[in-house]
Structure formats: structure tokens, C-alpha cells
mmCIF file of C-alpha atoms in Angstrom:
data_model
loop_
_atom_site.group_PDB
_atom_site.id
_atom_site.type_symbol
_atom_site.label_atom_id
_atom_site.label_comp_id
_atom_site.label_asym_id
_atom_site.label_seq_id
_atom_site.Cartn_x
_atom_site.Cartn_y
_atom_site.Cartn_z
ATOM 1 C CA UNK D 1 0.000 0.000 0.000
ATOM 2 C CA UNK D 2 2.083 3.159 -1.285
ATOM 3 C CA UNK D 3 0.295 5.282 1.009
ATOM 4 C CA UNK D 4 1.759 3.363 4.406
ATOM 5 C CA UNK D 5 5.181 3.814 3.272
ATOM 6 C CA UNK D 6 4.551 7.212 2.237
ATOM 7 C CA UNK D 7 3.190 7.768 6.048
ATOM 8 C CA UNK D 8 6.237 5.956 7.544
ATOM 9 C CA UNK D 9 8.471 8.282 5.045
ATOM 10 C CA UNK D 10 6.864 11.407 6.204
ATOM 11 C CA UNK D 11 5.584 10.549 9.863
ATOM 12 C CA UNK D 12 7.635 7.722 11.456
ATOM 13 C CA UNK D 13 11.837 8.243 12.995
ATOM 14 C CA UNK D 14 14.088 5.773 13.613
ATOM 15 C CA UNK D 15 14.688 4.964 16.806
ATOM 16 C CA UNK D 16 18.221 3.285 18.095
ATOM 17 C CA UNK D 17 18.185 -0.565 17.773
ATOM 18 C CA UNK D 18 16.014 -0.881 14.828
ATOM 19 C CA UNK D 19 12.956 0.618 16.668
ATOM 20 C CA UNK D 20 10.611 2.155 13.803
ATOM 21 C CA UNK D 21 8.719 5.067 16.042
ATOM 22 C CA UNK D 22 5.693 5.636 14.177
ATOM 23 C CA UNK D 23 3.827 5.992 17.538
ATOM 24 C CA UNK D 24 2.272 9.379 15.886
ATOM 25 C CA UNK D 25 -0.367 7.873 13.873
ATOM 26 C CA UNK D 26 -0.394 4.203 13.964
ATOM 27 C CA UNK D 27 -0.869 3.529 17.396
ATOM 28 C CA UNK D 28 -0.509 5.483 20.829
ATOM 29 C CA UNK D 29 -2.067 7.938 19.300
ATOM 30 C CA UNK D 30 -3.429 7.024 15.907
ATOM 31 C CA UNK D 31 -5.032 8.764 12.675
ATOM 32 C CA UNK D 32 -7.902 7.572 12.765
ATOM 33 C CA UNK D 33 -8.633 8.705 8.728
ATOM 34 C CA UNK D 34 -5.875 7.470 7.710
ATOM 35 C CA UNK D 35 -5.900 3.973 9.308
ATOM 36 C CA UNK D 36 -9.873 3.742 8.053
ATOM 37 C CA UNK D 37 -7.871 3.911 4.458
ATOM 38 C CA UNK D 38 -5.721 1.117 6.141
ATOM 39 C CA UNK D 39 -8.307 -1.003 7.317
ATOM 40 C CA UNK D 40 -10.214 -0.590 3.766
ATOM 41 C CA UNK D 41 -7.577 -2.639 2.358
ATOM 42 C CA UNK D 42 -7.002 -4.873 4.225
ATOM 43 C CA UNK D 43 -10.787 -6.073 3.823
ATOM 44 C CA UNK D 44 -10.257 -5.481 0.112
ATOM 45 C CA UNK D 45 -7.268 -7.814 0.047
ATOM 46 C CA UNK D 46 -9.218 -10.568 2.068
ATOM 47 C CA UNK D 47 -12.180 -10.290 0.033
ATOM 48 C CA UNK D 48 -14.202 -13.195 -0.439
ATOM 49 C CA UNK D 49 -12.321 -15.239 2.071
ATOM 50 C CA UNK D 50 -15.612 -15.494 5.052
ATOM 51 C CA UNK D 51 -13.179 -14.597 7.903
ATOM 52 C CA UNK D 52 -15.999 -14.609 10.788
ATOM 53 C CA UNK D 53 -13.378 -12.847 13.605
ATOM 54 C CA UNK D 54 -10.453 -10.345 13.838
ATOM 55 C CA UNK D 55 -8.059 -11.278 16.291
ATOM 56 C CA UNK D 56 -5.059 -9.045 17.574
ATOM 57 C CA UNK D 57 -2.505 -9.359 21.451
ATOM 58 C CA UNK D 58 -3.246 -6.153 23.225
ATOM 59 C CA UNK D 59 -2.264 -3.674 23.248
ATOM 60 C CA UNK D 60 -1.098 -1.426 20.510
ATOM 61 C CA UNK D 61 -2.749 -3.108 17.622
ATOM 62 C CA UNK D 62 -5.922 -2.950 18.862
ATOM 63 C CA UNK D 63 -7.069 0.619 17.138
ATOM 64 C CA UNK D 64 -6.300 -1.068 13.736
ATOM 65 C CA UNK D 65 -7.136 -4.158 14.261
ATOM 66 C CA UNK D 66 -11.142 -2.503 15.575
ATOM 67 C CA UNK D 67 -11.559 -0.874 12.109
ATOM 68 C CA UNK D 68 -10.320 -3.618 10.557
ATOM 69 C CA UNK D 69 -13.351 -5.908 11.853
ATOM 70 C CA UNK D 70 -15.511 -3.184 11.270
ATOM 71 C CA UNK D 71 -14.657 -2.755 7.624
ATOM 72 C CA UNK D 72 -14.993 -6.632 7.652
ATOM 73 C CA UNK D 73 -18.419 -6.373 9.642
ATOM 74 C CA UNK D 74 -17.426 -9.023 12.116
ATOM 75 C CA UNK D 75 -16.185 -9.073 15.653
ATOM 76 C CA UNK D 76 -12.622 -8.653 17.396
ATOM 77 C CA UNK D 77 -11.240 -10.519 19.894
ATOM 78 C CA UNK D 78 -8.439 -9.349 22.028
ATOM 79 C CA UNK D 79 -5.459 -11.770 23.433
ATOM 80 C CA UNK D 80 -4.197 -10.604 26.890
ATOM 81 C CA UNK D 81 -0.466 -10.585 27.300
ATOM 82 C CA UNK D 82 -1.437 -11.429 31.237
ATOM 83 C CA UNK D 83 -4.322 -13.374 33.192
ATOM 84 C CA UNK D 84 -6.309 -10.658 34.595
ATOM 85 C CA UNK D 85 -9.393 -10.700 37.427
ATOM 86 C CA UNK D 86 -11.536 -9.877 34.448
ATOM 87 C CA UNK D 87 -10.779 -13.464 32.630
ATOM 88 C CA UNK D 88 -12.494 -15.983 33.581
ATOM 89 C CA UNK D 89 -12.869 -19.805 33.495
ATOM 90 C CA UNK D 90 -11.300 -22.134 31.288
ATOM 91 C CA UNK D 91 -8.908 -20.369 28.683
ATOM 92 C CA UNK D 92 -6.041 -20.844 26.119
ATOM 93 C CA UNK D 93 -2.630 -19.854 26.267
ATOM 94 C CA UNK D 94 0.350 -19.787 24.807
ATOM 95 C CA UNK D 95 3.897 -18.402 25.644
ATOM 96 C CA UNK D 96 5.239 -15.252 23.090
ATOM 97 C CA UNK D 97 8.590 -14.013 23.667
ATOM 98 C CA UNK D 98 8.204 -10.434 22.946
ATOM 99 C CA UNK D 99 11.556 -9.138 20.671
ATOM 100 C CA UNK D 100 10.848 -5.128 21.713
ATOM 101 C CA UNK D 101 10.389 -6.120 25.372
ATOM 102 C CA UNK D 102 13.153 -8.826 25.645
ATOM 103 C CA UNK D 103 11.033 -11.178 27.880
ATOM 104 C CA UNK D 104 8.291 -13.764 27.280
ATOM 105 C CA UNK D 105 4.088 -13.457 28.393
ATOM 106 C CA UNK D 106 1.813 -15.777 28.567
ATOM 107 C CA UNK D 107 -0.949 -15.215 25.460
ATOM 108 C CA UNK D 108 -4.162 -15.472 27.402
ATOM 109 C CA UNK D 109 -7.866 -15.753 25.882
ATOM 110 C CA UNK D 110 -11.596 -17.183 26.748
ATOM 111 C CA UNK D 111 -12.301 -20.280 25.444
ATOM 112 C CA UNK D 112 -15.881 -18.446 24.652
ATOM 113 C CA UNK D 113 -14.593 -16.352 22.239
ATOM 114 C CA UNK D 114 -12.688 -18.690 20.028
ATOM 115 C CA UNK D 115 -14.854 -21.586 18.489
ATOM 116 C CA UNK D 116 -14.453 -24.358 16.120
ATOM 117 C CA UNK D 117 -14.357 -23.621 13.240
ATOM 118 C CA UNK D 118 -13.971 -19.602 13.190
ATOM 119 C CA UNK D 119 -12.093 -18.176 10.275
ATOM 120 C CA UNK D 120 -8.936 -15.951 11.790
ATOM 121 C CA UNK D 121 -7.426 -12.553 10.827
ATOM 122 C CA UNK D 122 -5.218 -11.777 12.720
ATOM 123 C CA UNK D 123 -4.631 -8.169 12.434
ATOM 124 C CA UNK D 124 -1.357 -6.453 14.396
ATOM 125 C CA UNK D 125 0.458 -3.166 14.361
ATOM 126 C CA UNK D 126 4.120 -4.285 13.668
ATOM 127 C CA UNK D 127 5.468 -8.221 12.121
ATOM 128 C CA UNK D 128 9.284 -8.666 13.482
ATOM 129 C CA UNK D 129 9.679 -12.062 14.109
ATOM 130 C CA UNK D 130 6.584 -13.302 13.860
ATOM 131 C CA UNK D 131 6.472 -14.987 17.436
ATOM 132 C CA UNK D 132 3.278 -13.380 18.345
ATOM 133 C CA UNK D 133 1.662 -15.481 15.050
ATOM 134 C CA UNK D 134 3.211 -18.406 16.092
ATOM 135 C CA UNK D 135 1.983 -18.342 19.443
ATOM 136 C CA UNK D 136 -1.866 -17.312 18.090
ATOM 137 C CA UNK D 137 -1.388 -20.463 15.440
ATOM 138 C CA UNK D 138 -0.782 -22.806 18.138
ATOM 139 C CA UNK D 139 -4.122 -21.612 20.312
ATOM 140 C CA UNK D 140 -6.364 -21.664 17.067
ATOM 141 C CA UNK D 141 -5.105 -25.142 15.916
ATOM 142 C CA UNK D 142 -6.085 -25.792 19.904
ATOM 143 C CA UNK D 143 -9.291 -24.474 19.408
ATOM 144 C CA UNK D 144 -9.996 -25.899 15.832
ATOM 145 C CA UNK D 145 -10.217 -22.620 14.663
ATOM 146 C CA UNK D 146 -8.441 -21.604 11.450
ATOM 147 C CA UNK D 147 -6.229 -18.981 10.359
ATOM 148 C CA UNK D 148 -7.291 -17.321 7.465
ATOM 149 C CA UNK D 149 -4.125 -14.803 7.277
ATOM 150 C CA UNK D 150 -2.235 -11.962 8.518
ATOM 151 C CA UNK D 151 -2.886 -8.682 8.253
ATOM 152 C CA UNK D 152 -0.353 -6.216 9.608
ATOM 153 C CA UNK D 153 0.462 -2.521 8.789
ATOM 154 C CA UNK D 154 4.210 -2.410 9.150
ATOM 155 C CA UNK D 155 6.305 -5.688 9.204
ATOM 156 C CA UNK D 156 9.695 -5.303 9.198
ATOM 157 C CA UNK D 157 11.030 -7.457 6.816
ATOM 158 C CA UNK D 158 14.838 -7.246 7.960
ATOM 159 C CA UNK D 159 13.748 -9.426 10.881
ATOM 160 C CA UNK D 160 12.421 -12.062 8.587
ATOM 161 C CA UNK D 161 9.324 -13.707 10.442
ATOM 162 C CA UNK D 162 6.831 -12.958 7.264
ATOM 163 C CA UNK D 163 9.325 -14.577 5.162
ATOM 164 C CA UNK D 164 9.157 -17.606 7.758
ATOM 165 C CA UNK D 165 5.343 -17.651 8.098
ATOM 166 C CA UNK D 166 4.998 -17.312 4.314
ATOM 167 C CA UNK D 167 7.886 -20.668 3.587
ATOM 168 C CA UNK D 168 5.306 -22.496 5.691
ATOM 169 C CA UNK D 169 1.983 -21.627 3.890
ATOM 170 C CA UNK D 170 0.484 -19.159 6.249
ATOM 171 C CA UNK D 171 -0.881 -16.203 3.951
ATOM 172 C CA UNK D 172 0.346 -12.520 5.526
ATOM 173 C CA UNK D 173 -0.515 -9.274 4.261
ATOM 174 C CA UNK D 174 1.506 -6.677 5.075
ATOM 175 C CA UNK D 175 0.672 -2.475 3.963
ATOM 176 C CA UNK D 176 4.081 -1.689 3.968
ATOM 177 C CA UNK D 177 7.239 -3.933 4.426
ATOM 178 C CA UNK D 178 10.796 -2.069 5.745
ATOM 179 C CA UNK D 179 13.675 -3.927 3.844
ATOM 180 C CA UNK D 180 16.376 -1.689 5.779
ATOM 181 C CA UNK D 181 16.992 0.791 8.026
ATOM 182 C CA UNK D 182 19.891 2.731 8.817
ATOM 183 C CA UNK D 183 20.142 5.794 11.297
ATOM 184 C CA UNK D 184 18.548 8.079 8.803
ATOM 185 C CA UNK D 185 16.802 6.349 5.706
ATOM 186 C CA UNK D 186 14.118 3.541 5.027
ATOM 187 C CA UNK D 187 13.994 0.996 2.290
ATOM 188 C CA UNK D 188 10.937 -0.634 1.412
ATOM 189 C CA UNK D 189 10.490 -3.782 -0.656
ATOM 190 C CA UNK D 190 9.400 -3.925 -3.854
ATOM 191 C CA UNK J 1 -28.777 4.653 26.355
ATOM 192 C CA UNK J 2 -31.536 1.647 26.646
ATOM 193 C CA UNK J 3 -29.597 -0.733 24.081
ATOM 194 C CA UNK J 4 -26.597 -0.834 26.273
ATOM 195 C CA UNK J 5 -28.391 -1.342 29.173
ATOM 196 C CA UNK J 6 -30.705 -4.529 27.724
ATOM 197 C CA UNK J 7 -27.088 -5.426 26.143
ATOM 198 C CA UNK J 8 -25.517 -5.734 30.061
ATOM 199 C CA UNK J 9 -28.753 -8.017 30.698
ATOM 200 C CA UNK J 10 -28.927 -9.791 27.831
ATOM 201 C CA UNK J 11 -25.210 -10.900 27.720
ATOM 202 C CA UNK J 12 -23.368 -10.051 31.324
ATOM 203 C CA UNK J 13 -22.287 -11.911 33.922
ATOM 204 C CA UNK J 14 -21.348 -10.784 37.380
ATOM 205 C CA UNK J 15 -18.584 -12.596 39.031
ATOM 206 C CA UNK J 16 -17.281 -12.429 42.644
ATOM 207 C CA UNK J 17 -16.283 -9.256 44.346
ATOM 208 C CA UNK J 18 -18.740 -6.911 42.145
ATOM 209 C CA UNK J 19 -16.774 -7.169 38.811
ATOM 210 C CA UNK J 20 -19.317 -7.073 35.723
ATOM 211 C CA UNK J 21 -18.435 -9.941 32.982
ATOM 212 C CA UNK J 22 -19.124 -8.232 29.903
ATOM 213 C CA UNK J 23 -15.961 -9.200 28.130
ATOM 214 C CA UNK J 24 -18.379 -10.701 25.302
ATOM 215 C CA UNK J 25 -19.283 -7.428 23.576
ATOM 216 C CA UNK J 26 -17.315 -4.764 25.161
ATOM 217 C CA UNK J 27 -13.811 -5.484 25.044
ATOM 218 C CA UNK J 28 -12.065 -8.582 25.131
ATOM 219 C CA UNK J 29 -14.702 -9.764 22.418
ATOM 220 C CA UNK J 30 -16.007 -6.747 21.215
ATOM 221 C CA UNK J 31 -19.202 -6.538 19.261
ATOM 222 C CA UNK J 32 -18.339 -3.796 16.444
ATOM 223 C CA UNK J 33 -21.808 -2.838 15.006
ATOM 224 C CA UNK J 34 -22.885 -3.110 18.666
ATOM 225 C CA UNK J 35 -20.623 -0.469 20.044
ATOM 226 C CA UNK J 36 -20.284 1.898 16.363
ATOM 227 C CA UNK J 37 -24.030 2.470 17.944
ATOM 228 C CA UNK J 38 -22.619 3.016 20.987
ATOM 229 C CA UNK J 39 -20.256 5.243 19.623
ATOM 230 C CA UNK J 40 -22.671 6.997 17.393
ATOM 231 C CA UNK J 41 -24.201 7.827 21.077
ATOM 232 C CA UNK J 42 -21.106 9.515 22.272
ATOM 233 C CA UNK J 43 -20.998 11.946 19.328
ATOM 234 C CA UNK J 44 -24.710 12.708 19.509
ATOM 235 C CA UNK J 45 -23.872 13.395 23.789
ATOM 236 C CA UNK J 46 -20.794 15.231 22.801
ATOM 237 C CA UNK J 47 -22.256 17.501 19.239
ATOM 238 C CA UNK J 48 -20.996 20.932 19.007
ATOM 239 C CA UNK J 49 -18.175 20.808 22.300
ATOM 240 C CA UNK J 50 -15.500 21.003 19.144
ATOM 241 C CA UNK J 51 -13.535 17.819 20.749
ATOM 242 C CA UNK J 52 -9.829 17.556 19.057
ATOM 243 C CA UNK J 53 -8.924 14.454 20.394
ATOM 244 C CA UNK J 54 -10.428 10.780 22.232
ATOM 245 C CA UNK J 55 -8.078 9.833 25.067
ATOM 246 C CA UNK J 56 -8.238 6.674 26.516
ATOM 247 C CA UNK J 57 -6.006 4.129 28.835
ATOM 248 C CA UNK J 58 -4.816 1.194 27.869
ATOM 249 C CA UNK J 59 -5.658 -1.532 26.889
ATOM 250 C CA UNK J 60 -9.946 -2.830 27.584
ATOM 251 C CA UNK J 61 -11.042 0.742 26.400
ATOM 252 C CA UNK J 62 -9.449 1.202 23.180
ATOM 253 C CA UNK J 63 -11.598 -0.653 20.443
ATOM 254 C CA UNK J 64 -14.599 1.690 22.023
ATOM 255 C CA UNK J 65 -12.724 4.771 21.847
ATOM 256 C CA UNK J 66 -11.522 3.867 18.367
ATOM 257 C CA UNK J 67 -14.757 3.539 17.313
ATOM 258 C CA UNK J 68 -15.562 6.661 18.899
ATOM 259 C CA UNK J 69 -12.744 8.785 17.771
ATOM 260 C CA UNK J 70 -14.051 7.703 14.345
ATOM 261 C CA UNK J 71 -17.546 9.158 14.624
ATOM 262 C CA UNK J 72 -15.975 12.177 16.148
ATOM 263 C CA UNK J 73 -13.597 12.391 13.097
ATOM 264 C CA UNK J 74 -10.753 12.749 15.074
ATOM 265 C CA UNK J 75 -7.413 11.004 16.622
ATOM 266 C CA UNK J 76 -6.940 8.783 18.962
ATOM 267 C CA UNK J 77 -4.759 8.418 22.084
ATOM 268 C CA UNK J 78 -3.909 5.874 23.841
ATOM 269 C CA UNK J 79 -2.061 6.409 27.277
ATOM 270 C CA UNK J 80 0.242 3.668 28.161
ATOM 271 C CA UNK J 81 0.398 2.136 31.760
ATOM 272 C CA UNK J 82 3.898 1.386 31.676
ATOM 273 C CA UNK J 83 6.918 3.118 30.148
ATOM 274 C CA UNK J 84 7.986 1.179 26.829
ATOM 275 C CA UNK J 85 11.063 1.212 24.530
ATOM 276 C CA UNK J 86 8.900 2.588 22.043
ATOM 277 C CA UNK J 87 8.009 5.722 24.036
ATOM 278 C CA UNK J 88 11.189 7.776 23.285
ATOM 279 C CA UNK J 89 11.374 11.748 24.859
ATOM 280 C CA UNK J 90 9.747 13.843 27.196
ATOM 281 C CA UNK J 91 6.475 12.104 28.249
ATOM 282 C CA UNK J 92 3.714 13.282 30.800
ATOM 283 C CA UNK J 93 2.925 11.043 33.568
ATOM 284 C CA UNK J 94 0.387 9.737 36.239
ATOM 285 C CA UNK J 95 0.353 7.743 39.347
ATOM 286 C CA UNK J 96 -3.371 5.684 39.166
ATOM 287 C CA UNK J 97 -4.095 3.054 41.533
ATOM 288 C CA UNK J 98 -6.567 0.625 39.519
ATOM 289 C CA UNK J 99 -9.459 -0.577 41.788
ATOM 290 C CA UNK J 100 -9.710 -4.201 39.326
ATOM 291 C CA UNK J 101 -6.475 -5.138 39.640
ATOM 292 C CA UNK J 102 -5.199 -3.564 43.432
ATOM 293 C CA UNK J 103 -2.554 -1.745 42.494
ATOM 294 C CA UNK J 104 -0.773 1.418 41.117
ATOM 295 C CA UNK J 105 0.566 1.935 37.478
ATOM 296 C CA UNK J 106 2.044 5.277 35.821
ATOM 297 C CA UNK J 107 0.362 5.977 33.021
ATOM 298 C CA UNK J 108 2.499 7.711 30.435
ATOM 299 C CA UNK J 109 2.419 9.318 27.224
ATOM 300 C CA UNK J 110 4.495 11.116 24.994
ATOM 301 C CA UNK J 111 3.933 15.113 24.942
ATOM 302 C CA UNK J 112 4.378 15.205 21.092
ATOM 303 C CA UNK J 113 0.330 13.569 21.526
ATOM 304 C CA UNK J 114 -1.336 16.496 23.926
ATOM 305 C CA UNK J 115 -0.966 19.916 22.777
ATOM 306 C CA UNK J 116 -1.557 23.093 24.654
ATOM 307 C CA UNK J 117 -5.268 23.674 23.699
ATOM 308 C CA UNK J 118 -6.287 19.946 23.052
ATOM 309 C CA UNK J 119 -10.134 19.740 23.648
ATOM 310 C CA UNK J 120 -10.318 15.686 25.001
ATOM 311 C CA UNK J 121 -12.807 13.365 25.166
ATOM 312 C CA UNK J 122 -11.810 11.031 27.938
ATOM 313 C CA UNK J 123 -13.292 7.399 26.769
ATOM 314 C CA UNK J 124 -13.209 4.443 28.701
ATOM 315 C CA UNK J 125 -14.759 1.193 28.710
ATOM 316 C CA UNK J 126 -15.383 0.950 32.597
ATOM 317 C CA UNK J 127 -15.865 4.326 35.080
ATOM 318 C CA UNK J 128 -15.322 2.490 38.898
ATOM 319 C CA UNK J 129 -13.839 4.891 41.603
ATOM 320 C CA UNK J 130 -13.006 7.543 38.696
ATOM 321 C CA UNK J 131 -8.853 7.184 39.806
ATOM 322 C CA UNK J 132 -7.992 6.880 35.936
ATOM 323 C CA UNK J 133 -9.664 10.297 35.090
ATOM 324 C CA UNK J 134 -8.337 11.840 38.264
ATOM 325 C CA UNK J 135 -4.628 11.165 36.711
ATOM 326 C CA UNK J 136 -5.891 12.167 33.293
ATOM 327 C CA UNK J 137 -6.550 15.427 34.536
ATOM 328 C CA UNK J 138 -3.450 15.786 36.251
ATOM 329 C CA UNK J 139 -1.606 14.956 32.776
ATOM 330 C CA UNK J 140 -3.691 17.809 30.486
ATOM 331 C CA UNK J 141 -3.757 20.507 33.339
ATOM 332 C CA UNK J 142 0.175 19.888 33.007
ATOM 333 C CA UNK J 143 -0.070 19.947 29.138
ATOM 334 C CA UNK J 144 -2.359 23.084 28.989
ATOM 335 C CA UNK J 145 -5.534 21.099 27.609
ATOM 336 C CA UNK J 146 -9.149 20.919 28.599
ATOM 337 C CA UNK J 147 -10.904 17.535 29.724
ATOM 338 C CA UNK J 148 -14.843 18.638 28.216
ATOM 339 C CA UNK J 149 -15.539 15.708 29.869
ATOM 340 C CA UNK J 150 -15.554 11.684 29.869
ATOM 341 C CA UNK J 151 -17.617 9.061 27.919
ATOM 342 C CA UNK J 152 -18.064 5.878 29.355
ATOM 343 C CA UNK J 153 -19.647 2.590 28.726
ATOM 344 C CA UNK J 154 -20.342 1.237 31.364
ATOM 345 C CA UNK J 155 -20.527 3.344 35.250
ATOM 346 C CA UNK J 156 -20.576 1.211 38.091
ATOM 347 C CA UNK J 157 -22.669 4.022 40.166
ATOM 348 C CA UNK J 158 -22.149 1.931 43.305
ATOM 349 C CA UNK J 159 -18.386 2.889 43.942
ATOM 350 C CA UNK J 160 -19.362 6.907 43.289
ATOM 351 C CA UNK J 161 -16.522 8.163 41.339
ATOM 352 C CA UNK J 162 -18.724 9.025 38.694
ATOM 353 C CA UNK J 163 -20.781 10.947 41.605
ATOM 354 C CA UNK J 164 -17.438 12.851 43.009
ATOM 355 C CA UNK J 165 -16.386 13.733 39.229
ATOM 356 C CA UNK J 166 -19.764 15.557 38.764
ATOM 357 C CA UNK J 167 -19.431 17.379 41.913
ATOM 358 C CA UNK J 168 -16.428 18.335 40.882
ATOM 359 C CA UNK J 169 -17.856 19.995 37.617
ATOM 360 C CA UNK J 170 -16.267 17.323 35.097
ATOM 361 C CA UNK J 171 -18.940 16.609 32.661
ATOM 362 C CA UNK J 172 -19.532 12.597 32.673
ATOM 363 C CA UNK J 173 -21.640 10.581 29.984
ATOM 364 C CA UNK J 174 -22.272 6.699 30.965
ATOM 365 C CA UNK J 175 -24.159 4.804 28.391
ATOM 366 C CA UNK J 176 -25.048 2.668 31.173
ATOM 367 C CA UNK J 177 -25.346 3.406 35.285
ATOM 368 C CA UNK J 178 -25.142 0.146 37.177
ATOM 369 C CA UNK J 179 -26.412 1.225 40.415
ATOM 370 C CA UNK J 180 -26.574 -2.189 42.154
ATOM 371 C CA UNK J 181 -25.578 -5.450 41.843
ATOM 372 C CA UNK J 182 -26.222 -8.568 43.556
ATOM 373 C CA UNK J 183 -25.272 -12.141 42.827
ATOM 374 C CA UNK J 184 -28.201 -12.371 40.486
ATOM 375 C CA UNK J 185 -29.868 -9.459 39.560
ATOM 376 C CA UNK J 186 -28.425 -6.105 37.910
ATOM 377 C CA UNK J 187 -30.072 -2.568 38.756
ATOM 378 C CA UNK J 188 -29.664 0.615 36.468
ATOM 379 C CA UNK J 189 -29.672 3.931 38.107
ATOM 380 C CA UNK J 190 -32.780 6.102 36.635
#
């Protein structure tokens, strides 16, 4: 989608340690206009494909990942990273080591709001290594739900785990993919 | 509003200790054409106050205040409850001890997100003891912008900090009042 990487090109800074700060309008605060445009394609690119749920890990995918369901008309569900008072009864997990945080969470959902045979997007702000997919794959196959595809705004293809998930069949769409960064330019893939 | 309160009936549970299940539609599943309405409400509540930006914490309220912020036509922000690596620069911050899960966080956000003369909305999913708006307050009387007042989903009227925020002058607009709860029944305040 030229119009993420012309966003990232005009909005986002690079941050030391390969941190892509784009805080400004994708996600602590986001532009809300401009992510509708998002979300529109993303439901354009899944067309036709009957997803039934949107599913995203809180926390800072969740503003995409909400217009993304709406543009697809169906429901999100939210992953915790933690077990909370608010959760209960039986649930699934999985454990998701987290590459900006260095340290590993426990992926925490309802057993109500996945079902068998629900048809997945999951929807995220950022793809690095692709952990977080890995750990969702592992609680839908659990749940005998399936996983349509990704959707995620930014992945950052330097880090390689879209490159994994696609060699093993999983579909992910990504609006704009960062091939390099140094200190002061972006490259994106063609 | 009437639908959300027949939507707490017809699909909320109450567990131990007074906390109101309603993780099905309002936030760990949430139920997009469902709360767009509820949204819709918000902007019909808040028409003409010339809002320039939705606040919210993280992480239960943000699909709602997404939703929000888009019938508002305006951005989003999302305060964070812990500092991040992705949080670079001066940030404003906020000791707020959370009644749900018994203890104290510091919410934190960048500055670049609240300007001098920002007209918020406040939006959460949940209004309890009111602690969370207290510290919001403290953050935009530090930033130079003016809290026109807080949208809520839900109000749980029986631990009054909805009540003190009023008496304080802070406008307050709760799509639903629960002013009672016992193990089986759920009461709406008038």
C-alpha cells in the first residue's frame, strides 16, 4: 500500500536498535482517517475469504485491528499478554517471547470467544519475528479454529518472520514492508 | 442509552467481588456494530463541544474509543500504563491506583500527543472509583488542555466516582449506570 510507506516516510523516525517510532499515527495515538484507508484494504485484500473474527494481542494493535473488523463487519477478539481478574474460566494460552520487550508473556484468551471452526485474521500493528503469530497459530489449531491470514500494517522485513510464516503456507498481508533501516533512511520492498 | 443497558442483561455476567463480565461485547470480544451504535451515542452526547482528540487508557477501552474517535472524526490516544522502549522523549505522567487489579501503574504518554489547547474526550470502557480520570486530569492541566468531559460505557454508580467527578464539575456521559448489583440481579440507576 504506497500510502503506508509514504506515512512511515513522512511521519515515522528511527529509533536506536532498529525501533521504527511511528507511535504518531499508527498507534498510541493514531489517525484515525488514515488507518480507516488502512483497514479498507485490508478487507479489500481478504475479500471473499468469510473470515468470521479479527483477532489481535493487546495492546497497541488494537485501534487497527477494531476498524479492521468493522470494515470486515465481524467481531474482534483481544489476546491478553497477562491473566487478569476480568478473565475468567477455562482459557487458552500460549507463551510469546516479545523481541521489543526482551522477555516472554503468557498469550491469554476465553475459550468463549474462540470456536471451532472460526475463520482468523489476525490483524497487528508491527510483524518482526513473527512470534506473536506463532503463538496465536498454536491456540487456534487448539481451538480448531483456522487462520485465514495476517494482516499487519508495518512488518519489518529485515527481521524475517513474514518470510518464515509465508515458507510455511500461512498467507500474511503486510501495507508496507521495511527492507532496511539505517540511522537516517528507510527501504521498502518492492 | 436503553440498548446498552438490555445489552448488560442480555449478555453479562457478574462474578465475585462486584466485577461485571461483559468481556463478550465490550472489550475482550467486542461486538463492532454493537458499540459503532454506541459510539454513534457519544458523538450525539458530545455535538458541538468542538472535541480535538479521544483519550483513553490502555488496553480494555481502546476498540470503544476507536470507534468513537471515528464518529468524532478525530485522533486517537492511547495512554500507556507502563513506560515502553517505544516511548522515546519527554512524556507526561500519572500515578493511578486501579481498583480491578489492586494496584498502582504510571500511566504515560508522549507530549508530542497532547498539545496546549487539546479539547479531550476522555473514553473508557469501565468508570469504577473515577482514579484513571483523576490522573488524566493531572496529565492535560500539566499539558495546557481541557478535559470537556468523559464518555463511558459502562458506570458502576455503586463505587461513586462518577458521583465525586460531577461534583467536581467534570462533565460525565455513561451509556449505562449500574447502580446495584447482587449475585443475580443487575439494577440501572434512573
Amino acid at each position: 500500500m504506497k500510502a503506508m510507506e509514504e506515512k512511515i516516510l513522512s511521519d515515522g523516525k528511527i529509533l536506536p536498535g532498529q525501533i521504527l517510532k511511528v507511535g504518531g499515527f499508527l498507534n498510541q495515538q493514531t489517525d484515525i482517517k488514515f488507518m480507516v484507508e488502512a483497514a479498507k484494504e485490508v478487507a479489500r485484500l481478504y475479500e471473499g475469504t468469510k473470515i468470521t473474527k479479527v483477532l489481535t494481542i493487546e495492546a497497541s494493535g488494537i485501534s487497527f485491528s477494531t476498524l479492521v473488523a468493522e470494515q470486515l463487519g465481524v467481531d474482534l477478539v483481544v489476546i491478553k499478554k497477562h491473566a487478569s481478574a476480568n478473565i475468567s474460566g477455562d482459557v487458552y494460552t500460549a507463551e510469546i517471547y516479545s523481541y521489543t520487550h526482551k522477555n516472554s508473556y503468557v498469550a491469554t484468551v476465553s475459550k468463549d470467544y474462540i470456536n471451532e471452526g472460526d475463520k482468523i485474521l489476525f490483524c497487528d500493528d508491527f510483524l518482526a519475528c513473527g512470534n506473536a503469530i506463532k503463538g496465536v497459530q498454536k491456540i487456534l489449531t487448539t481451538a480448531g479454529a483456522e487462520l485465514v491470514g495476517c494482516a499487519i500494517a508495518i512488518e519489518k522485513g529485515f527481521q524475517h518472520g513474514g518470510d518464515t510464516l509465508r515458507s510455511e503456507g500461512i498467507r500474511v498481508e503486510s501495507l508496507a514492508i521495511v527492507e532496511s533501516m539505517t540511522d537516517d533512511a528507510i527501504v521498502f520492498r518492492k
